[in-house]
Amino acid sequence: MMLKICLDILPDEEHRAWLEAKALEVSTGAKASKFYLAFSSAPRKTSKAPLTLRLAQLEQLRSLQPAFNPATWTIDELCRVTLMTCLPTETNHEVLEKLFGTADMRESVALYKGLSFLENAEAFRLRAIDGLRTNITPVFDAIALDNPYAEKYFAEQPWNQMVLKAMFMERPLYRVYGLDRRRNKTLALILRDYAHERWSAHRSVSTELWRNAVGFIDAPLLEDLQRVLNEGTGRERFAAALAIRESGLAEADTILDKAGIAPADLPEWDELGRAEEADKTLG
Amino acid sequence: MNFIDPHVHMISRTTDDYEAMRKAGVVAVIEPAFWTGQPRTEAGTFKDYFSSILGWERFRASQFGIKHYCTIGLNSKESNNEALAEEVMELLPMFAAKEGVVAIGEIGYDDQTAAEDKYFRLQIELAKEIDFPIMIHTPHRDKKRGTYRSMDVLEEHGMDPTMVVIDHNNEETVREVLDRGYWAAFTIYPNTKMGNERMVEIVKEYGTDRIIVNSAADWGVSDPLAVPKTAALMLQRGLTENDVHLTCYQNALTVYGKNGEMTEADWVDGFEVDQNALFEGNRVLRGQAPKAGSSKNIINN
Ligand SMILES: [Zn+2]
């Protein structure tokens, strides 16, 4: 399936021929070494150019990976992931585990991006959790952002670790797939503590933090949000107002009214996240 | 002038060396996988070694404005531990084709044993499979016969000589190596064997076609500035700038650029250096003021 989609996307005939030949070898039980060589060679044999997709192609990819973000993918990455999907599932765990242990940065990124495409994706759960311990931002992003893997396979504890680390690494939370669906009380408390630590050090917190508090606003958290409404910047106040409003608190309308924020003026969470991300990119 | 040192084991060198090399005009280096002075006893140490020369060492070089490439291979000396060699051979396909790997090497003979021969041949086949150049380490003992035998075996496997650098040549081997169509590399050892005086004479006698100069600097007594120093002596002794350019830069680039991993575009316009940058959370500085800017200016000339 992935092979067909990828061949349709590759613009260059030579690249298609290479991928097709390698995919055939890999899927018909060639030695692991053949897979390793092909996987490593993908940048040389295809290209590191970004993807250009037609809408139909993007839709096909999203039918396999609902969080697929074409802006973060290159042609060789797509080829690497395609080759991963061609490995027989009886052996792919052993073969890929070895590769995780020897991968360079770009290979690691492709490996983590590729996991959710595998039929036995769940078998790699511990590997994906372990991958979150990296200090390398692109590798962390490959797991945490634009990837449905964590939502689908992580228990609450690693999920919360991931979101907290994403905050620490100043990653854009709106790109964490399933963020709203995986909200939980523990995470809201962890992030509240985190906000307090930051405030004590006279540092701000990402406005996206409060997105995780929706539905879990108790009295102390409400106090914090009131504080943000009173003292925060424009975007911070929007975030606090959104969290209060979406939590369906009885007093929400009164609080917003007092803060002078009209519900109609509130942005979407994703808009807030995008604005934060854009600020960071501009430095 | 810009130089390439196409054979230098930077993993054993200091940041002072990197600074001095950049100052002397070295813009790119190739780090061949080799042995590390003491025999390894576990395949895992090879794995980490390969990862180091592909990862941390490349990063370290970049912090001093130098582009770093490497070769991957099982060296002849350690091929003699056959149980270990088998495991290392399993590792090679995971590293050989990675980005920044310009050749299979250093491979060849040390004591010319049956085990060395076996793994040499297997690695020639690996290079052929992925269409990579090969860097041949020629033995220090019984050099002439070892060098000829290496070429015989390469030819038996149908390896194209223009894809092969025969390294550590001397006056006794160079003629045959060039006549058979190979690239001939020379290692400048300080105070011994192949000093740079002799190198100048070789270029005068054999010309610049397919001749390559390197330092092979490692953990032993060796000089990471051997290439720029030899270049200076060549000019002093009446060779032209073009002669120097070919033997101390272009020839290495031509042969080790054959798989497309090493191109002049990687460094010719400079690349951004930020000494604040981290590699897996670590940086090269120890409290010094970090510098940032183009690779061309990162070291004061
Ligand atoms: Zn060497």
Coordinates of C-alpha atoms and ligand atoms in Angstrom, one line a residue:
Chain A
M1 CA 0.0 0.0 0.0
M2 CA 2.7 2.5 1.1
L3 CA 4.8 1.4 -1.8
K4 CA 2.1 2.2 -4.3
I5 CA 1.6 5.6 -2.8
C6 CA 5.3 6.4 -2.6
L7 CA 5.9 5.3 -6.2
D8 CA 3.1 7.6 -7.3
I9 CA 4.7 10.5 -5.4
L10 CA 8.3 10.1 -6.5
P11 CA 8.8 12.5 -9.4
D12 CA 12.0 10.9 -10.8
E13 CA 11.8 7.7 -12.9
E14 CA 15.2 6.5 -11.7
H15 CA 14.2 6.9 -8.1
R16 CA 11.1 4.9 -8.7
A17 CA 13.0 2.1 -10.3
W18 CA 15.5 2.0 -7.5
L19 CA 12.8 1.9 -4.8
E20 CA 10.7 -0.7 -6.6
A21 CA 13.7 -3.0 -7.0
K22 CA 14.7 -2.6 -3.3
A23 CA 11.2 -3.0 -2.1
L24 CA 10.9 -6.2 -4.0
E25 CA 14.1 -7.6 -2.4
V26 CA 13.1 -6.5 1.1
S27 CA 9.6 -7.9 0.8
T28 CA 10.7 -11.3 -0.6
G29 CA 12.9 -12.2 2.3
A30 CA 16.3 -10.8 1.3
K31 CA 18.9 -10.8 4.0
A32 CA 18.7 -8.0 6.5
S33 CA 21.9 -6.6 5.2
K34 CA 20.1 -5.8 1.9
F35 CA 17.5 -3.8 3.8
Y36 CA 20.1 -1.9 5.9
L37 CA 22.1 -0.9 2.8
A38 CA 19.0 0.2 0.9
F39 CA 17.7 2.1 4.0
S40 CA 21.0 4.0 4.4
S41 CA 21.4 4.6 0.7
A42 CA 18.0 6.3 0.2
P43 CA 19.3 9.9 0.3
R44 CA 22.0 9.0 -2.3
K45 CA 19.7 7.0 -4.5
T46 CA 16.7 9.3 -4.3
S47 CA 16.8 12.8 -3.0
K48 CA 16.6 14.9 0.2
A49 CA 14.1 17.3 -1.4
P50 CA 10.9 18.2 0.4
L51 CA 7.7 16.5 -0.8
T52 CA 5.4 18.1 -3.2
L53 CA 2.0 16.4 -3.1
R54 CA -1.2 16.6 -4.9
L55 CA -4.3 16.7 -2.6
A56 CA -5.2 13.1 -3.5
Q57 CA -1.8 11.9 -2.5
L58 CA -1.9 13.7 0.8
E59 CA -5.3 12.2 1.5
Q60 CA -4.0 8.7 0.7
L61 CA -1.1 9.3 3.1
R62 CA -3.5 10.6 5.8
S63 CA -5.6 7.5 5.4
L64 CA -2.6 5.6 6.6
Q65 CA -1.3 8.2 9.0
P66 CA -3.9 10.8 10.0
A67 CA -1.4 13.3 11.4
F68 CA 0.8 13.3 8.2
N69 CA 2.4 16.7 7.9
P70 CA 4.0 17.0 4.4
A71 CA 6.1 20.0 5.5
T72 CA 8.2 17.8 7.7
W73 CA 8.9 15.0 5.2
T74 CA 11.6 14.6 2.5
I75 CA 11.6 12.2 -0.4
D76 CA 14.3 10.0 1.0
E77 CA 12.4 9.7 4.3
L78 CA 9.2 8.6 2.5
C79 CA 11.3 6.0 0.7
R80 CA 12.9 4.8 4.0
V81 CA 9.5 4.4 5.6
T82 CA 8.2 2.6 2.5
L83 CA 11.1 0.1 2.8
M84 CA 10.3 -0.4 6.5
T85 CA 6.7 -1.3 5.5
C86 CA 8.1 -3.9 3.0
L87 CA 9.8 -5.9 5.7
P88 CA 7.9 -9.1 6.6
T89 CA 6.2 -8.5 10.0
E90 CA 7.6 -11.8 11.3
T91 CA 11.1 -10.4 11.2
N92 CA 10.7 -6.7 11.2
H93 CA 11.0 -6.2 14.9
E94 CA 14.4 -7.9 15.1
V95 CA 15.7 -6.1 12.0
L96 CA 14.5 -2.7 12.9
E97 CA 15.6 -2.9 16.6
K98 CA 19.2 -3.4 15.4
L99 CA 18.9 -0.5 13.1
F100 CA 17.6 1.8 15.9
G101 CA 20.9 1.0 17.7
T102 CA 23.1 2.1 14.8
A103 CA 21.0 4.8 13.1
D104 CA 22.4 8.3 12.4
M105 CA 20.1 11.2 13.1
R106 CA 18.2 11.3 9.8
E107 CA 17.8 7.6 9.9
S108 CA 16.4 7.8 13.5
V109 CA 13.9 10.4 12.4
A110 CA 12.7 8.2 9.5
L111 CA 12.5 5.2 11.8
Y112 CA 10.3 6.9 14.4
K113 CA 8.2 8.5 11.7
G114 CA 7.7 5.1 10.1
L115 CA 6.6 3.1 13.1
S116 CA 2.9 4.0 12.9
F117 CA 2.9 2.7 9.3
L118 CA 3.8 -0.8 10.4
E119 CA 1.2 -3.5 10.7
N120 CA 2.6 -4.5 14.0
A121 CA 3.3 -1.0 15.2
E122 CA 2.4 -1.8 18.7
A123 CA 5.4 -4.2 19.0
F124 CA 7.7 -1.1 19.0
R125 CA 6.0 0.7 21.9
L126 CA 9.0 0.4 24.3
R127 CA 11.3 1.6 21.5
A128 CA 9.2 4.7 20.9
I129 CA 9.0 5.4 24.6
D130 CA 12.8 5.0 24.9
G131 CA 13.2 7.3 21.9
L132 CA 11.7 10.2 23.9
R133 CA 14.8 10.3 26.1
T134 CA 16.8 11.8 23.2
N135 CA 18.2 15.3 23.4
I136 CA 18.1 15.7 19.6
T137 CA 15.1 17.8 18.7
P138 CA 14.4 16.4 15.3
V139 CA 14.4 12.9 16.7
F140 CA 12.1 13.9 19.6
D141 CA 9.8 15.7 17.1
A142 CA 9.6 12.5 14.9
I143 CA 7.9 10.7 17.8
A144 CA 6.0 13.5 19.5
L145 CA 4.8 15.7 16.7
D146 CA 2.5 15.0 13.7
N147 CA 2.6 11.3 14.6
P148 CA -0.4 9.3 15.7
Y149 CA 1.8 6.6 17.4
A150 CA 1.9 8.0 20.9
E151 CA -1.9 8.6 21.2
K152 CA -2.6 5.1 20.0
Y153 CA -0.1 3.1 21.9
F154 CA 1.3 5.0 24.9
A155 CA -0.2 4.5 28.4
E156 CA -0.9 7.6 30.4
Q157 CA 2.4 7.8 32.1
P158 CA 4.7 7.9 29.0
W159 CA 2.1 10.2 27.3
N160 CA 2.4 12.7 30.1
Q161 CA 6.2 12.4 30.1
M162 CA 6.1 13.2 26.4
V163 CA 3.9 16.2 26.7
L164 CA 5.9 17.6 29.6
K165 CA 9.2 17.1 27.8
A166 CA 7.7 18.8 24.7
M167 CA 7.0 21.8 27.0
F168 CA 10.6 21.7 28.3
M169 CA 11.9 21.5 24.7
E170 CA 9.6 24.3 23.7
R171 CA 8.0 22.2 21.0
P172 CA 4.6 23.2 19.4
L173 CA 2.0 21.3 21.4
Y174 CA -0.7 21.8 18.8
R175 CA 1.2 19.3 16.6
V176 CA 1.0 16.6 19.2
Y177 CA -1.7 14.4 17.7
G178 CA -4.5 13.5 20.1
L179 CA -3.5 16.1 22.6
D180 CA -7.1 17.0 23.5
R181 CA -8.3 13.4 23.6
R182 CA -5.5 12.3 25.9
R183 CA -6.0 15.1 28.5
N184 CA -5.9 13.8 32.0
K185 CA -6.0 15.0 35.6
T186 CA -2.4 13.9 36.4
L187 CA -1.1 15.8 33.3
A188 CA -3.0 18.9 34.3
L189 CA -1.4 18.8 37.8
I190 CA 2.1 18.1 36.4
L191 CA 1.9 21.0 34.1
R192 CA 0.5 23.3 36.8
D193 CA 3.6 22.5 38.9
Y194 CA 5.7 23.2 35.9
A195 CA 4.1 26.6 35.4
H196 CA 4.7 27.4 39.1
E197 CA 8.4 26.5 38.8
R198 CA 8.7 28.8 35.7
W199 CA 6.9 31.6 37.4
S200 CA 9.1 31.3 40.5
A201 CA 12.1 31.7 38.2
H202 CA 10.4 34.7 36.6
R203 CA 9.9 32.9 33.3
S204 CA 6.8 32.6 31.2
V205 CA 5.2 29.3 30.1
S206 CA 3.8 28.4 26.7
T207 CA 0.2 29.4 26.3
E208 CA -0.4 25.9 25.0
L209 CA 0.2 24.5 28.5
W210 CA -3.4 25.5 29.5
R211 CA -4.9 23.4 26.6
N212 CA -4.1 20.3 28.7
A213 CA -6.0 21.7 31.7
V214 CA -9.4 21.8 29.9
G215 CA -11.8 19.6 31.9
F216 CA -9.6 19.5 35.0
I217 CA -9.8 22.9 36.4
D218 CA -10.1 22.7 40.1
A219 CA -10.1 25.7 42.5
P220 CA -6.2 26.1 42.7
L221 CA -5.9 25.8 38.9
L222 CA -8.7 28.3 38.5
E223 CA -6.8 30.7 40.7
D224 CA -3.7 30.3 38.5
L225 CA -5.8 31.0 35.4
Q226 CA -7.3 34.1 37.0
R227 CA -3.8 35.2 37.7
V228 CA -2.9 34.8 34.0
L229 CA -6.1 36.7 33.0
N230 CA -5.0 39.6 35.3
E231 CA -1.3 39.7 34.6
G232 CA -0.7 37.9 31.3
T233 CA 0.1 39.1 27.8
G234 CA -2.7 39.1 25.1
R235 CA -2.1 35.5 24.0
E236 CA -1.7 34.2 27.5
R237 CA -5.0 35.7 28.5
F238 CA -6.7 34.1 25.5
A239 CA -5.3 30.7 26.5
A240 CA -6.5 31.1 30.1
A241 CA -9.9 32.2 28.8
L242 CA -10.1 29.3 26.4
A243 CA -9.3 26.8 29.1
I244 CA -11.9 28.2 31.4
R245 CA -14.6 28.4 28.8
E246 CA -14.0 24.9 27.3
S247 CA -14.0 23.4 30.7
G248 CA -17.7 24.4 30.9
L249 CA -17.3 26.1 34.3
A250 CA -20.6 27.7 35.5
E251 CA -18.8 30.9 36.3
A252 CA -17.0 31.0 32.9
D253 CA -19.0 33.7 31.3
T254 CA -18.7 36.0 34.4
I255 CA -15.0 35.5 34.5
L256 CA -14.5 36.3 30.9
D257 CA -16.8 39.2 31.1
K258 CA -14.8 40.6 34.0
A259 CA -11.6 40.1 32.1
G260 CA -13.0 42.0 29.2
I261 CA -12.7 39.1 26.7
A262 CA -15.6 38.5 24.4
P263 CA -16.1 34.8 23.6
A264 CA -16.3 35.7 19.9
D265 CA -12.8 37.1 20.0
L266 CA -11.3 33.8 21.2
P267 CA -9.0 32.1 18.8
E268 CA -8.8 28.3 18.3
W269 CA -6.1 26.4 20.3
D270 CA -4.4 25.6 17.0
E271 CA -4.2 29.2 16.1
L272 CA -2.6 30.1 19.4
G273 CA -0.1 27.2 18.9
R274 CA 0.7 28.3 15.4
A275 CA 1.3 31.9 16.6
E276 CA 3.7 30.7 19.3
E277 CA 5.5 28.5 16.9
A278 CA 5.9 31.3 14.4
D279 CA 7.3 33.6 17.1
K280 CA 9.9 31.0 18.0
T281 CA 10.9 30.4 14.3
L282 CA 11.5 34.1 14.0
G283 CA 13.6 33.9 17.1
Chain B
M1 CA 45.4 27.3 -0.3
N2 CA 42.8 24.8 0.5
F3 CA 43.8 21.2 1.4
I4 CA 42.1 17.9 2.0
D5 CA 43.7 15.4 4.3
P6 CA 42.1 12.2 3.0
H7 CA 43.5 9.9 5.6
V8 CA 43.6 11.0 9.2
H9 CA 42.3 9.4 12.4
M10 CA 40.9 12.5 14.1
I11 CA 39.3 10.5 16.8
S12 CA 42.8 10.3 18.4
R13 CA 43.6 14.0 17.9
T14 CA 43.0 17.1 20.0
T15 CA 41.0 20.3 19.3
D16 CA 44.4 22.0 19.0
D17 CA 45.1 19.9 16.0
Y18 CA 41.7 20.8 14.5
E19 CA 42.5 24.5 15.0
A20 CA 46.0 24.2 13.5
M21 CA 44.7 22.2 10.6
R22 CA 42.1 24.7 9.8
K23 CA 44.6 27.6 10.1
A24 CA 46.9 25.8 7.7
G25 CA 44.1 25.5 5.1
V26 CA 42.7 22.0 5.7
V27 CA 39.0 22.3 4.7
A28 CA 38.0 18.6 4.7
V29 CA 39.3 15.3 6.2
I30 CA 38.5 11.7 5.7
E31 CA 38.7 9.4 8.7
P32 CA 39.2 5.8 7.8
A33 CA 37.9 3.2 10.1
F34 CA 41.0 1.4 11.4
W35 CA 42.2 -0.3 14.5
T36 CA 42.6 1.8 17.6
G37 CA 46.0 0.7 19.0
Q38 CA 44.7 -2.0 21.3
P39 CA 42.8 -5.0 19.9
R40 CA 39.0 -4.8 20.5
T41 CA 37.4 -7.8 22.0
E42 CA 33.7 -7.1 21.4
A43 CA 31.7 -6.3 18.3
G44 CA 29.9 -3.7 20.3
T45 CA 33.0 -1.6 20.6
F46 CA 33.2 -1.6 16.8
K47 CA 29.6 -0.5 16.6
D48 CA 30.2 2.5 18.9
Y49 CA 33.5 3.3 17.1
F50 CA 31.7 3.4 13.8
S51 CA 28.9 5.6 15.3
S52 CA 31.6 7.9 16.8
I53 CA 33.4 8.5 13.6
L54 CA 30.1 9.1 11.8
G55 CA 28.6 11.2 14.5
W56 CA 30.5 12.9 17.3
E57 CA 33.8 13.2 15.3
R58 CA 32.0 14.8 12.4
F59 CA 30.4 17.3 14.7
R60 CA 33.7 18.0 16.5
A61 CA 35.4 18.8 13.1
S62 CA 32.6 21.0 12.1
Q63 CA 33.0 23.1 15.2
F64 CA 36.5 24.1 13.8
G65 CA 35.3 24.7 10.3
I66 CA 36.4 21.4 8.9
K67 CA 34.2 19.0 6.9
H68 CA 34.6 15.4 8.1
Y69 CA 33.9 12.2 6.1
C70 CA 34.8 8.7 6.9
T71 CA 35.3 5.2 5.5
I72 CA 33.8 2.1 7.0
G73 CA 35.5 -1.3 7.1
L74 CA 37.0 -4.1 9.1
N75 CA 40.8 -3.6 9.3
S76 CA 43.1 -6.4 8.4
K77 CA 44.8 -6.6 11.8
E78 CA 41.5 -7.3 13.6
S79 CA 40.3 -9.6 10.9
N80 CA 42.5 -12.3 12.5
N81 CA 40.1 -12.7 15.4
E82 CA 37.6 -14.6 13.3
A83 CA 34.8 -14.9 15.8
L84 CA 34.9 -11.1 16.3
A85 CA 35.4 -10.5 12.6
E86 CA 32.2 -12.4 11.7
E87 CA 30.2 -10.2 14.0
V88 CA 31.8 -7.0 12.7
M89 CA 30.9 -8.1 9.1
E90 CA 27.3 -8.3 10.3
L91 CA 27.5 -4.7 11.4
L92 CA 29.1 -3.3 8.2
P93 CA 25.9 -3.1 6.1
M94 CA 24.4 -1.0 8.8
F95 CA 27.1 1.6 8.6
A96 CA 28.7 1.4 5.1
A97 CA 26.1 3.2 3.2
K98 CA 25.3 5.9 5.7
E99 CA 25.6 9.6 4.7
G100 CA 29.1 10.9 4.9
V101 CA 30.8 7.5 4.2
V102 CA 33.0 8.0 1.1
A103 CA 34.5 4.5 0.8
I104 CA 35.0 1.0 2.2
G105 CA 38.3 1.0 4.1
E106 CA 40.9 0.8 5.3
I107 CA 41.0 -2.8 4.2
G108 CA 43.7 -5.1 2.9
Y109 CA 46.5 -7.0 4.5
D110 CA 48.6 -6.8 7.6
D111 CA 50.3 -10.2 8.1
Q112 CA 48.7 -11.6 4.9
T113 CA 46.9 -14.4 6.7
A114 CA 44.1 -16.6 5.4
A115 CA 41.6 -14.8 7.7
E116 CA 42.8 -11.4 6.4
D117 CA 42.3 -12.6 2.9
K118 CA 38.8 -13.9 3.6
Y119 CA 37.5 -10.6 5.0
F120 CA 39.3 -8.5 2.5
R121 CA 37.5 -10.3 -0.3
L122 CA 34.1 -10.1 1.4
Q123 CA 34.6 -6.4 1.8
I124 CA 35.6 -5.9 -1.9
E125 CA 32.3 -7.5 -2.7
L126 CA 30.4 -5.2 -0.4
A127 CA 32.0 -2.2 -2.0
K128 CA 31.1 -3.5 -5.4
E129 CA 27.5 -4.1 -4.3
I130 CA 27.0 -0.5 -3.3
D131 CA 29.4 1.0 -5.9
F132 CA 31.8 2.6 -3.4
P133 CA 35.5 3.4 -3.7
I134 CA 37.9 1.3 -1.6
M135 CA 40.8 2.5 0.5
I136 CA 43.5 -0.1 0.7
H137 CA 45.8 -0.2 3.7
T138 CA 49.1 -1.8 2.5
P139 CA 51.2 -3.7 5.1
H140 CA 54.2 -2.3 6.7
R141 CA 56.0 -5.6 6.7
D142 CA 56.6 -7.4 3.4
K143 CA 55.1 -4.2 1.8
K144 CA 55.9 -4.8 -1.8
R145 CA 54.4 -8.3 -2.0
G146 CA 51.5 -7.3 0.2
T147 CA 50.7 -4.4 -2.1
Y148 CA 50.9 -6.4 -5.3
R149 CA 48.8 -9.2 -3.8
S150 CA 46.1 -6.6 -2.8
M151 CA 45.9 -5.5 -6.4
D152 CA 45.8 -9.1 -7.7
V153 CA 42.9 -9.9 -5.4
L154 CA 41.1 -6.7 -6.4
E155 CA 41.5 -7.6 -10.0
E156 CA 40.3 -11.2 -9.4
H157 CA 37.1 -9.7 -8.0
G158 CA 36.8 -7.4 -11.1
M159 CA 37.2 -4.2 -9.1
D160 CA 37.7 -1.1 -11.2
P161 CA 41.2 0.3 -10.3
T162 CA 40.0 3.8 -10.8
M163 CA 37.7 3.2 -7.8
V164 CA 40.6 2.2 -5.5
V165 CA 43.2 4.1 -3.6
I166 CA 46.2 2.1 -2.6
D167 CA 47.6 3.8 0.5
H168 CA 50.9 4.0 2.3
N169 CA 53.0 3.7 -0.9
N170 CA 56.7 4.3 -1.2
E171 CA 59.3 4.5 -4.0
E172 CA 59.2 0.7 -4.3
T173 CA 55.5 0.3 -4.9
V174 CA 54.4 3.5 -6.7
R175 CA 55.3 2.5 -10.2
E176 CA 53.4 -0.7 -10.3
V177 CA 50.4 0.8 -8.6
L178 CA 50.1 3.6 -11.1
D179 CA 50.8 1.3 -14.0
R180 CA 47.9 -0.9 -13.0
G181 CA 45.6 2.1 -13.0
Y182 CA 45.1 2.7 -9.3
W183 CA 45.3 5.9 -7.3
A184 CA 48.5 6.0 -5.2
A185 CA 48.4 7.6 -1.8
F186 CA 51.4 8.5 0.3
T187 CA 51.5 8.9 4.0
I188 CA 54.0 11.4 5.4
Y189 CA 55.5 10.0 8.5
P190 CA 57.5 12.6 10.5
N191 CA 61.2 11.8 10.9
T192 CA 60.9 8.3 9.3
K193 CA 60.2 6.3 6.2
M194 CA 58.1 8.5 4.0
G195 CA 59.2 12.1 4.9
N196 CA 58.0 15.1 2.9
E197 CA 61.4 15.6 1.3
R198 CA 60.9 12.2 -0.4
M199 CA 57.4 13.1 -1.3
V200 CA 58.6 16.1 -3.3
E201 CA 61.0 13.9 -5.2
I202 CA 58.2 11.4 -6.0
V203 CA 56.0 14.1 -7.4
K204 CA 58.9 15.3 -9.5
E205 CA 59.5 11.9 -10.9
Y206 CA 55.9 10.5 -11.3
G207 CA 54.0 13.7 -11.8
T208 CA 50.7 14.5 -10.2
D209 CA 48.3 12.1 -12.0
R210 CA 46.5 9.9 -9.4
I211 CA 49.0 10.8 -6.6
I212 CA 47.5 11.7 -3.2
V213 CA 49.3 13.0 -0.1
N214 CA 48.0 12.3 3.4
S215 CA 49.1 12.4 7.1
A216 CA 47.5 9.2 8.4
A217 CA 47.9 11.0 11.8
D218 CA 46.6 8.9 14.6
W219 CA 47.4 8.0 18.2
G220 CA 51.0 7.4 17.4
V221 CA 53.8 9.9 16.6
S222 CA 52.4 11.6 13.6
D223 CA 51.8 15.1 12.2
P224 CA 48.3 16.3 11.4
L225 CA 49.8 19.1 9.4
A226 CA 51.7 16.8 7.1
V227 CA 49.6 17.7 4.1
P228 CA 50.0 21.5 4.3
K229 CA 53.7 21.2 5.2
T230 CA 54.4 18.9 2.3
A231 CA 52.5 21.4 0.1
A232 CA 54.7 24.2 1.3
L233 CA 57.9 22.2 0.6
M234 CA 56.6 21.3 -2.9
L235 CA 56.3 25.0 -3.7
Q236 CA 59.6 25.8 -2.2
R237 CA 61.2 23.1 -4.4
G238 CA 59.8 24.5 -7.6
L239 CA 56.6 22.5 -8.1
T240 CA 53.7 24.5 -9.2
E241 CA 50.5 25.5 -7.4
N242 CA 48.6 23.3 -9.7
D243 CA 50.8 20.3 -8.7
V244 CA 50.1 21.1 -5.1
H245 CA 46.4 21.5 -5.8
L246 CA 46.2 18.1 -7.5
T247 CA 48.1 16.1 -5.0
C248 CA 46.9 17.8 -1.8
Y249 CA 43.3 18.4 -2.7
Q250 CA 41.8 17.6 -6.1
N251 CA 42.9 14.0 -6.6
A252 CA 41.5 13.0 -3.2
L253 CA 38.3 14.8 -4.0
T254 CA 37.9 13.2 -7.4
V255 CA 38.3 9.6 -6.1
Y256 CA 36.6 9.9 -2.8
G257 CA 33.8 12.0 -4.3
K258 CA 32.8 9.1 -6.6
N259 CA 29.8 8.0 -4.5
G260 CA 28.5 11.5 -4.3
E261 CA 28.9 11.9 -0.5
M262 CA 31.8 14.4 -0.6
T263 CA 31.4 17.4 -2.8
E264 CA 33.3 20.7 -2.9
A265 CA 29.9 22.5 -2.4
D266 CA 30.0 21.2 1.1
W267 CA 32.7 23.7 2.1
V268 CA 33.7 26.0 -0.8
D269 CA 31.4 28.8 0.2
G270 CA 31.9 28.2 3.8
F271 CA 29.3 26.7 6.2
E272 CA 27.8 28.0 9.3
V273 CA 29.7 27.2 12.5
D274 CA 28.1 27.7 15.9
Q275 CA 30.3 26.6 18.8
N276 CA 27.2 26.9 21.0
A277 CA 25.7 24.0 19.0
L278 CA 25.1 20.7 20.7
F279 CA 25.6 17.2 19.6
E280 CA 23.2 15.0 21.6
G281 CA 23.4 17.5 24.3
N282 CA 27.2 18.0 24.3
R283 CA 29.4 20.7 23.0
V284 CA 33.2 21.0 22.5
L285 CA 33.8 24.0 24.6
R286 CA 34.9 24.0 28.3
G287 CA 33.9 27.4 29.4
Q288 CA 35.5 29.3 26.5
A289 CA 33.6 32.0 24.7
P290 CA 31.8 30.3 21.8
K291 CA 32.5 31.6 18.4
A292 CA 30.0 31.6 15.6
G293 CA 30.2 32.5 11.9
S294 CA 31.3 31.0 8.6
S295 CA 33.7 28.0 8.5
K296 CA 36.1 30.2 6.7
N297 CA 36.6 32.6 9.6
I298 CA 36.0 30.5 12.6
I299 CA 39.7 30.0 13.2
N300 CA 41.7 33.3 13.2
N301 CA 44.1 33.0 10.3
Ligands
ZN1 ZN 45.1 4.7 8.8

